[in-house]
Coordinates of C-alpha atoms in Angstrom, one line a residue:
Chain A
X1 CA -8.3 -27.0 -9.4
X2 CA -8.0 -27.9 -5.8
X3 CA -6.4 -25.5 -3.6
X4 CA -2.7 -26.3 -2.5
X5 CA -1.0 -24.8 0.6
X6 CA 1.2 -21.9 -0.2
X7 CA 4.4 -23.2 0.8
X8 CA 4.5 -25.9 -2.1
X9 CA 4.3 -23.0 -4.8
X10 CA 7.3 -22.3 -6.8
X11 CA 9.7 -19.9 -5.3
X12 CA 10.0 -16.2 -6.3
X13 CA 12.7 -16.1 -9.2
X14 CA 16.1 -14.5 -8.5
X15 CA 19.3 -15.0 -7.2
X16 CA 19.8 -15.8 -3.2
X17 CA 20.5 -12.7 -1.5
X18 CA 24.3 -11.9 -1.4
X19 CA 25.9 -11.6 1.9
X20 CA 27.0 -8.2 1.3
X21 CA 23.5 -7.0 0.8
X22 CA 22.1 -8.9 3.5
X23 CA 24.6 -7.0 5.8
X24 CA 23.8 -3.7 4.4
X25 CA 20.0 -4.5 4.8
X26 CA 20.6 -5.7 8.6
X27 CA 22.5 -2.5 9.6
X28 CA 20.0 -0.3 8.1
X29 CA 17.4 -1.8 9.9
X30 CA 19.3 -1.5 13.5
X31 CA 19.7 2.1 13.1
X32 CA 16.1 2.9 11.5
X33 CA 12.6 3.4 13.1
X34 CA 9.9 1.5 12.2
X35 CA 6.9 3.7 13.4
X36 CA 4.1 2.6 11.0
X37 CA 5.0 -1.2 11.4
X38 CA 5.9 -1.1 15.1
X39 CA 2.0 -0.8 15.1
X40 CA 1.2 -4.3 13.9
X41 CA 0.3 -6.2 16.8
X42 CA -1.8 -9.1 15.5
X43 CA -1.5 -12.0 13.5
X44 CA -5.1 -13.3 12.1
X45 CA -5.6 -16.2 10.0
X46 CA -8.6 -16.3 7.6
X47 CA -9.7 -17.5 3.9
X48 CA -10.6 -14.8 0.9
X49 CA -11.9 -15.8 -2.4
X50 CA -11.9 -13.5 -5.6
X51 CA -14.9 -11.5 -5.7
X52 CA -15.6 -12.9 -9.2
X53 CA -14.8 -16.4 -8.7
X54 CA -15.9 -18.0 -5.3
X55 CA -14.0 -21.3 -6.5
X56 CA -10.8 -19.8 -5.8
X57 CA -9.9 -19.8 -2.3
X58 CA -6.9 -18.5 -0.5
X59 CA -5.4 -18.9 2.8
X60 CA -4.7 -15.3 4.1
X61 CA -2.3 -14.3 7.0
X62 CA -3.3 -10.8 8.1
X63 CA -1.0 -8.6 10.3
X64 CA -2.9 -6.1 11.6
X65 CA -2.8 -2.6 13.4
X66 CA -5.0 0.0 14.6
X67 CA -5.3 3.1 13.3
X68 CA -7.9 4.0 16.1
X69 CA -10.8 1.8 17.7
X70 CA -12.7 1.9 14.7
X71 CA -10.3 1.1 12.3
X72 CA -7.5 -1.4 11.6
X73 CA -4.9 -1.8 8.4
X74 CA -3.4 -5.3 7.6
X75 CA -0.7 -6.6 5.3
X76 CA -1.6 -9.8 4.0
X77 CA 1.0 -12.8 3.7
X78 CA 0.6 -16.3 1.8
X79 CA 1.9 -17.8 5.1
X80 CA 3.3 -16.7 8.5
X81 CA 7.1 -17.5 7.5
X82 CA 9.9 -15.5 7.2
X83 CA 9.9 -15.8 3.5
X84 CA 6.3 -15.1 3.2
X85 CA 5.0 -13.1 0.1
X86 CA 3.3 -10.2 0.7
X87 CA 0.0 -10.7 -1.3
X88 CA -2.3 -8.1 -0.3
X89 CA -4.0 -5.8 2.3
X90 CA -7.3 -5.3 4.2
X91 CA -8.7 -2.6 5.8
X92 CA -11.3 -3.2 8.7
X93 CA -13.7 -0.8 10.1
X94 CA -16.7 -1.0 12.9
X95 CA -20.1 -1.0 11.3
X96 CA -20.3 3.0 12.5
X97 CA -17.9 3.6 10.1
X98 CA -18.9 1.6 7.2
X99 CA -22.5 3.2 7.4
X100 CA -20.8 6.1 6.7
X101 CA -19.3 4.8 3.2
X102 CA -21.0 5.9 0.0
X103 CA -23.5 3.4 -1.2
X104 CA -21.1 2.8 -4.5
X105 CA -18.3 1.9 -2.1
X106 CA -19.9 -0.5 0.2
X107 CA -20.0 -3.6 -2.1
X108 CA -16.5 -3.9 -2.3
X109 CA -16.7 -4.4 1.4
X110 CA -17.3 -7.8 3.1
X111 CA -18.8 -8.7 6.3
X112 CA -16.9 -10.6 9.1
X113 CA -19.7 -12.2 11.0
X114 CA -19.9 -15.6 9.6
X115 CA -16.2 -15.9 9.5
X116 CA -15.9 -15.4 13.2
X117 CA -18.9 -17.0 14.4
X118 CA -17.9 -20.3 12.2
X119 CA -14.7 -20.5 13.9
X120 CA -12.7 -20.1 10.7
X121 CA -11.0 -16.8 11.1
X122 CA -8.5 -17.1 14.2
X123 CA -5.6 -15.7 15.9
X124 CA -2.6 -18.2 15.7
X125 CA -0.9 -18.9 19.0
X126 CA -3.2 -17.0 21.4
X127 CA -5.8 -18.8 23.6
X128 CA -9.4 -19.0 23.1
X129 CA -10.7 -16.7 26.1
X130 CA -8.2 -13.9 25.0
X131 CA -8.8 -14.3 21.2
X132 CA -12.6 -14.3 21.9
X133 CA -12.3 -10.8 23.8
X134 CA -11.2 -9.1 20.3
X135 CA -13.3 -11.5 17.9
X136 CA -16.4 -10.4 19.2
X137 CA -15.4 -6.9 18.1
X138 CA -14.3 -8.5 14.6
X139 CA -17.6 -10.1 14.4
X140 CA -19.3 -6.6 14.0
X141 CA -16.7 -5.3 11.4
X142 CA -16.6 -5.0 7.6
X143 CA -13.4 -5.5 5.6
X144 CA -12.0 -4.4 2.2
X145 CA -9.4 -6.3 0.7
X146 CA -7.4 -6.2 -2.4
X147 CA -4.8 -8.8 -3.5
X148 CA -1.9 -8.2 -5.9
X149 CA -0.3 -11.6 -6.4
X150 CA -2.4 -14.6 -7.5
X151 CA -0.2 -17.4 -5.5
X152 CA -3.0 -19.7 -5.9
X153 CA -2.9 -19.8 -9.7
X154 CA 0.9 -20.4 -9.2
X155 CA 2.2 -17.0 -10.2
X156 CA 6.1 -16.9 -9.3
X157 CA 5.7 -12.9 -9.5
X158 CA 2.8 -10.2 -8.6
X159 CA 1.5 -10.3 -12.1
X160 CA -1.6 -8.4 -13.6
X161 CA -4.2 -6.4 -11.8
X162 CA -5.2 -6.0 -8.2
X163 CA -8.0 -8.3 -7.3
X164 CA -11.3 -7.6 -5.1
X165 CA -11.5 -10.4 -2.7
X166 CA -14.5 -11.4 -0.5
X167 CA -15.1 -13.4 2.6
X168 CA -17.1 -16.6 3.8
X169 CA -20.6 -15.7 4.3
X170 CA -22.3 -18.9 5.2
X171 CA -21.6 -22.6 5.3
X172 CA -20.7 -24.7 2.4
X173 CA -18.4 -22.3 0.8
X174 CA -15.0 -23.3 2.3
X175 CA -13.6 -26.0 0.7
X176 CA -13.2 -28.9 3.3
X177 CA -9.4 -29.9 2.1
X178 CA -8.5 -26.1 2.8
X179 CA -10.4 -26.0 6.2
X180 CA -8.7 -29.5 7.2
X181 CA -5.3 -28.3 6.4
X182 CA -5.4 -25.1 8.6
X183 CA -6.8 -26.9 11.5
X184 CA -4.3 -29.8 11.4
X185 CA -1.4 -27.5 11.0
X186 CA -2.5 -24.8 13.9
X187 CA -4.0 -27.6 16.1
X188 CA -7.3 -25.9 16.1
X189 CA -11.0 -27.4 15.6
X190 CA -13.5 -24.8 13.9
X191 CA -16.6 -26.9 15.2
X192 CA -14.9 -26.2 18.7
X193 CA -14.6 -22.8 18.3
X194 CA -17.9 -22.2 16.5
X195 CA -19.6 -23.6 19.7
X196 CA -17.4 -21.3 21.9
X197 CA -18.2 -18.3 19.7
X198 CA -22.0 -18.9 19.7
X199 CA -22.6 -15.9 22.3
X200 CA -21.2 -13.4 19.7
X201 CA -23.1 -11.1 17.7
X202 CA -22.8 -9.5 14.0
X203 CA -23.4 -5.7 13.1
X204 CA -26.1 -4.4 15.4
X205 CA -28.2 -3.2 12.4
X206 CA -27.8 -6.6 10.6
X207 CA -25.3 -7.2 7.7
X208 CA -25.9 -4.6 5.2
X209 CA -27.7 -5.3 2.0
X210 CA -24.9 -3.6 -0.3
X211 CA -22.0 -5.6 1.7
X212 CA -20.6 -8.4 0.1
X213 CA -21.0 -6.9 -3.3
X214 CA -24.7 -8.0 -2.7
X215 CA -23.9 -11.4 -3.9
X216 CA -22.8 -10.6 -7.2
X217 CA -19.0 -10.7 -8.8
X218 CA -16.7 -7.5 -8.9
X219 CA -13.8 -7.6 -11.4
X220 CA -10.9 -5.2 -12.0
X221 CA -10.3 -3.9 -15.7
X222 CA -7.6 -1.9 -17.0
X223 CA -8.4 1.1 -19.2
X224 CA -5.7 2.9 -21.0
X225 CA -6.1 6.6 -20.9
X226 CA -4.3 9.9 -22.0
X227 CA -1.8 11.2 -20.2
X228 CA -3.1 14.1 -17.8
X229 CA -1.7 16.5 -17.7
X230 CA -0.9 16.2 -21.4
X231 CA 2.8 15.4 -22.2
X232 CA 2.7 17.5 -24.8
X233 CA 1.9 20.7 -22.8
X234 CA 5.7 21.1 -22.2
X235 CA 8.3 20.4 -25.0
X236 CA 11.2 21.4 -22.7
X237 CA 11.9 19.1 -19.4
X238 CA 11.3 21.2 -16.3
X239 CA 14.8 21.6 -14.6
X240 CA 15.0 20.5 -11.1
X241 CA 17.0 22.8 -9.1
Chain B
X1 CA -19.0 0.9 -10.3
X2 CA -15.7 2.6 -9.2
X3 CA -12.8 4.0 -11.1
X4 CA -9.1 4.8 -9.8
X5 CA -9.4 8.1 -11.8
X6 CA -12.8 9.3 -10.8
X7 CA -13.5 11.3 -7.3
X8 CA -15.6 8.9 -5.1
X9 CA -19.0 9.9 -4.0
X10 CA -19.0 12.0 -0.7
X11 CA -18.8 11.1 2.8
X12 CA -19.8 12.7 6.1
X13 CA -17.2 15.4 7.0
X14 CA -17.3 14.4 10.6
X15 CA -14.2 16.0 12.5
X16 CA -12.2 16.0 9.7
X17 CA -9.9 13.3 11.2
X18 CA -8.2 10.6 8.6
X19 CA -9.7 7.9 9.3
X20 CA -12.4 8.8 11.4
X21 CA -13.1 6.9 14.9
X22 CA -12.4 6.8 18.6
X23 CA -9.0 6.5 20.3
X24 CA -8.4 3.0 21.1
X25 CA -10.2 2.0 24.5
X26 CA -7.6 0.7 27.2
X27 CA -9.2 -2.6 27.2
X28 CA -8.7 -3.1 23.8
X29 CA -5.2 -1.9 24.2
X30 CA -4.8 -4.5 26.8
X31 CA -5.9 -7.1 24.5
X32 CA -4.1 -6.2 21.5
X33 CA -1.0 -6.2 23.9
X34 CA -1.5 -9.8 25.2
X35 CA -2.2 -11.2 21.7
X36 CA 1.3 -9.6 20.2
X37 CA 3.2 -11.1 23.4
X38 CA 2.1 -14.7 22.4
X39 CA 2.5 -14.2 18.5
X40 CA 5.9 -14.2 16.4
X41 CA 4.8 -11.8 13.3
X42 CA 7.6 -13.3 11.6
X43 CA 7.1 -11.8 7.9
X44 CA 6.8 -8.3 9.6
X45 CA 10.1 -8.6 11.6
X46 CA 11.8 -9.2 7.9
X47 CA 11.3 -5.5 7.1
X48 CA 14.7 -4.4 6.9
X49 CA 14.6 -0.7 5.1
X50 CA 12.6 2.3 5.5
X51 CA 12.8 4.3 2.5
X52 CA 11.4 7.7 1.8
X53 CA 10.8 8.6 -1.8
X54 CA 7.9 10.3 -3.9
X55 CA 5.5 8.9 -6.5
X56 CA 2.8 10.3 -8.9
X57 CA -0.4 9.2 -9.8
X58 CA -0.4 7.4 -13.3
X59 CA -3.8 8.7 -14.0
X60 CA -3.1 12.3 -12.9
X61 CA 0.8 13.4 -12.6
X62 CA -0.1 16.7 -11.4
X63 CA -0.8 14.5 -8.0
X64 CA 2.5 13.8 -6.2
X65 CA 2.9 12.3 -2.8
X66 CA 5.7 11.6 -0.4
X67 CA 5.7 7.8 0.4
X68 CA 7.4 5.5 3.2
X69 CA 8.2 2.3 2.1
X70 CA 8.9 -0.3 4.5
X71 CA 10.9 -3.0 2.7
X72 CA 11.5 -6.6 2.8
X73 CA 14.0 -8.4 0.4
X74 CA 13.2 -11.8 -0.6
X75 CA 16.1 -12.8 -2.8
X76 CA 18.8 -10.7 -4.4
X77 CA 16.4 -9.8 -7.3
X78 CA 12.9 -9.2 -5.5
X79 CA 11.7 -7.0 -2.8
X80 CA 8.5 -6.3 -1.3
X81 CA 7.6 -3.0 0.5
X82 CA 4.6 -2.0 2.5
X83 CA 4.0 1.7 1.8
X84 CA 2.5 4.4 4.2
X85 CA 1.9 8.0 3.8
X86 CA 4.2 9.2 6.7
X87 CA 6.9 7.4 9.2
X88 CA 4.6 7.9 12.1
X89 CA 2.9 5.4 14.3
X90 CA -0.3 7.1 12.9
X91 CA 0.8 6.3 9.2
X92 CA -1.8 5.1 6.9
X93 CA -1.1 2.2 5.0
X94 CA -1.6 3.6 1.3
X95 CA -0.4 0.6 -0.8
X96 CA 2.3 -2.0 -1.9
X97 CA 5.1 -1.7 -4.2
X98 CA 7.0 -4.8 -5.9
X99 CA 10.6 -4.1 -7.1
X100 CA 12.3 -6.3 -9.2
X101 CA 15.8 -6.3 -11.0
X102 CA 16.0 -5.3 -14.7
X103 CA 16.8 -8.9 -15.2
X104 CA 13.7 -10.2 -14.0
X105 CA 11.6 -7.5 -15.6
X106 CA 13.0 -8.3 -18.9
X107 CA 11.6 -11.9 -18.5
X108 CA 8.1 -10.4 -18.3
X109 CA 5.6 -10.0 -21.3
X110 CA 5.0 -6.7 -22.8
X111 CA 1.6 -6.4 -21.3
X112 CA 2.6 -6.8 -17.7
X113 CA 5.9 -4.7 -18.1
X114 CA 3.4 -1.6 -19.1
X115 CA 2.3 -1.6 -15.5
X116 CA 6.3 -1.4 -14.2
X117 CA 8.2 1.9 -13.7
X118 CA 11.9 2.3 -13.7
X119 CA 13.8 3.6 -10.6
X120 CA 17.1 4.9 -12.0
X121 CA 16.4 8.5 -12.1
X122 CA 14.4 8.2 -8.8
X123 CA 17.6 6.7 -7.1
X124 CA 20.2 9.2 -8.8
X125 CA 18.5 12.0 -8.4
X126 CA 18.4 11.8 -4.7
X127 CA 14.7 11.3 -4.2
X128 CA 15.0 7.8 -2.9
X129 CA 16.5 8.0 0.5
X130 CA 16.8 6.0 3.7
X131 CA 16.3 8.5 6.6
X132 CA 19.0 7.9 9.4
X133 CA 21.4 5.9 7.2
X134 CA 24.5 7.5 6.0
X135 CA 24.5 7.6 2.4
X136 CA 27.9 5.9 2.3
X137 CA 26.5 2.7 4.3
X138 CA 23.8 2.6 1.5
X139 CA 25.9 2.7 -1.4
X140 CA 25.9 -0.5 -2.6
X141 CA 22.3 -1.0 -1.7
X142 CA 21.6 2.0 -3.8
X143 CA 23.6 0.9 -6.7
X144 CA 21.4 -2.2 -6.9
X145 CA 18.1 -0.2 -6.7
X146 CA 19.1 2.1 -9.6
X147 CA 18.6 -1.0 -11.7
X148 CA 15.2 -2.0 -10.3
X149 CA 11.7 -1.6 -11.6
X150 CA 8.6 -1.1 -9.6
X151 CA 5.1 -1.9 -9.5
X152 CA 3.3 0.5 -7.0
X153 CA -0.8 0.0 -6.4
X154 CA -2.0 2.8 -4.2
X155 CA -5.4 1.7 -2.3
X156 CA -5.7 4.9 -0.4
X157 CA -6.0 8.2 -2.0
X158 CA -5.2 10.4 0.9
X159 CA -4.0 13.4 -0.9
X160 CA -7.6 13.4 -2.5
X161 CA -9.1 14.0 0.8
X162 CA -10.6 10.4 1.1
X163 CA -11.3 9.6 4.8
X164 CA -11.3 5.9 4.2
X165 CA -9.7 3.7 1.4
X166 CA -12.2 4.4 -1.3
X167 CA -12.6 3.3 -4.9
X168 CA -10.5 1.2 -6.9
X169 CA -6.8 0.8 -6.8
X170 CA -4.7 3.4 -8.6
X171 CA -1.2 2.6 -10.5
X172 CA 1.3 4.8 -9.5
X173 CA 4.5 6.1 -11.6
X174 CA 7.9 7.0 -10.5
X175 CA 9.5 10.4 -10.7
X176 CA 11.2 11.0 -13.9
X177 CA 13.2 14.0 -15.5
X178 CA 10.3 14.9 -17.8
X179 CA 7.3 17.1 -17.8
X180 CA 4.9 16.6 -14.7
X181 CA 6.6 13.8 -13.5
X182 CA 9.4 16.1 -12.0
X183 CA 8.6 16.4 -8.4
X184 CA 7.6 19.7 -7.3
X185 CA 10.7 21.3 -5.5
X186 CA 8.6 22.4 -2.5
X187 CA 7.7 18.7 -1.9
X188 CA 11.1 17.7 -1.8
X189 CA 12.4 20.7 0.4
X190 CA 9.7 19.9 2.9
X191 CA 10.9 16.0 2.9
X192 CA 14.3 17.2 3.3
X193 CA 13.5 19.6 6.2
X194 CA 11.7 16.9 8.1
X195 CA 14.6 14.5 7.9
X196 CA 17.3 16.7 7.9
X197 CA 18.6 15.2 4.6
X198 CA 19.8 16.9 1.5
X199 CA 18.2 15.6 -1.8
X200 CA 20.8 17.5 -3.6
X201 CA 23.8 16.2 -1.8
X202 CA 22.7 12.8 -2.4
X203 CA 22.2 13.5 -6.1
X204 CA 25.9 14.8 -6.5
X205 CA 27.3 11.5 -4.7
X206 CA 25.1 9.3 -6.9
X207 CA 26.0 10.9 -10.2
X208 CA 28.3 7.9 -11.3
X209 CA 25.9 5.5 -10.5
X210 CA 25.8 3.1 -13.5
X211 CA 22.1 2.7 -14.8
X212 CA 19.9 0.3 -16.3
X213 CA 20.9 -0.6 -19.5
X214 CA 17.4 -1.0 -21.4
X215 CA 16.6 -4.5 -22.8
X216 CA 15.7 -4.5 -26.5
X217 CA 11.8 -4.7 -25.9
X218 CA 11.3 -2.9 -22.4
X219 CA 8.1 -1.4 -22.2
X220 CA 8.2 -0.2 -18.5
X221 CA 7.3 3.6 -18.3
X222 CA 4.8 3.1 -20.8
X223 CA 3.8 6.8 -20.5
X224 CA 7.2 8.1 -21.2
X225 CA 7.0 6.3 -24.7
X226 CA 3.2 6.7 -25.5
X227 CA 2.1 9.8 -23.7
X228 CA -0.7 7.0 -22.2
X229 CA -1.4 5.8 -18.7
X230 CA -3.9 3.5 -17.1
X231 CA -6.8 3.7 -14.7
X232 CA -8.4 0.9 -13.0
X233 CA -12.0 0.0 -12.9
X234 CA -14.4 -2.1 -11.0
X235 CA -17.1 -3.6 -12.7
X236 CA -20.0 -5.9 -11.8
X237 CA -19.7 -9.3 -13.3
X238 CA -21.3 -12.7 -13.0
X239 CA -19.7 -14.3 -10.1
X240 CA -18.4 -17.7 -10.7
X241 CA -19.9 -19.9 -7.7
X242 CA -19.1 -23.5 -6.5
X243 CA -22.0 -25.2 -8.1
X244 CA -20.5 -24.4 -11.4
X245 CA -23.8 -22.6 -12.2
X246 CA -23.2 -18.8 -12.7
X247 CA -25.2 -16.3 -10.6
X248 CA -26.6 -13.7 -12.8
X249 CA -25.8 -10.1 -12.0
X250 CA -28.2 -7.6 -11.1

């Protein structure tokens, strides 16, 4: 199936928001503080594919904030619009932090060197010289991405299991139609940026052999289990005081 | 490779901070601020509510956490939430919750409904709170919420001591009136103290909320009907690649 842009997919089912509801929401928003989300300072556009299926590729709009110099956390939306769907999240760590991960954890993380150096990962609206100051750091990082909403298969709602996602690691993976669509919407040229970013370097120790699932596929599976602690252990509900 | 209900392999202790790492450099802050001034961040600006509530792990209901939801309403029947472990600027993003009206839940097939949990008890018990907003202001929104169902995936088990987001995503459940899903009173007391709110007062004022009438075949809150819950495993498989040829798994 050819990838399509998220804006032509079906709408989320439901009635339009009522005026009354909207007013209450807006009023709340003016009184409350939004400490964690005020840290989100950056919009980054990139592509992900499903960790068990490289043929399914998704444009991913990341909204990122720093927890410290070594770690960012990002909310991922299907487009950069007010009515965008929250489809996933990504955590981004420096090489230093990545190397402290257990070996069993490393395969779920992907490298960013190729995405940055090829130009396909960019900050919409930010001029090249400013963008590059940040991206030269991103090129050395690793990310863990989980998507919850498979908009690319036309899901109107976030159905099914979370999906581990991976990032592009070499030429020839990204669908040309997806690339051209993004380039024309944002007025960018991946080729030009690739040349501008030729000076950048990836992780100091090279891309770790366990990263990117070492080139194999990863899939999430649901397992039914007995409730823990046992629900039979208390025949009388605890009374909440 | 990983399971949401199994402890991850160990990591270095470091200085104990979660996550580990150096403070942001001044140079980096400047770059960050510059980018921020040039970009519009529209989806983030749509977040209209902060809610503080509690959740329990589906695979171990003795593990209960205080959560902070930053919520965007997409339409009258659907909301999406970025979930953090506190309301501070240093809060860790621990997962995502989606909320649908009972009307929408009833359109979902049983296998999907099993992953969702009800909100009526969570709201009417006073657990679900909007810090800083007078109860009366939120009344109509709370009445709506009492009819909704949520699907909450947790990607960072901070309460387990994980310094970084490790392992497979975990399915979370909502507080209920029964068994181990009753939230420990000391957790609620601590939350109330921090935010200068009263869960008890909220409960009293919400006692007459109309609650969701269960549809005929509703299978949400699966554990309450069956005594069974869910864990998520991440397994190695053959990757489907672009050539149409499968790369064999190792």
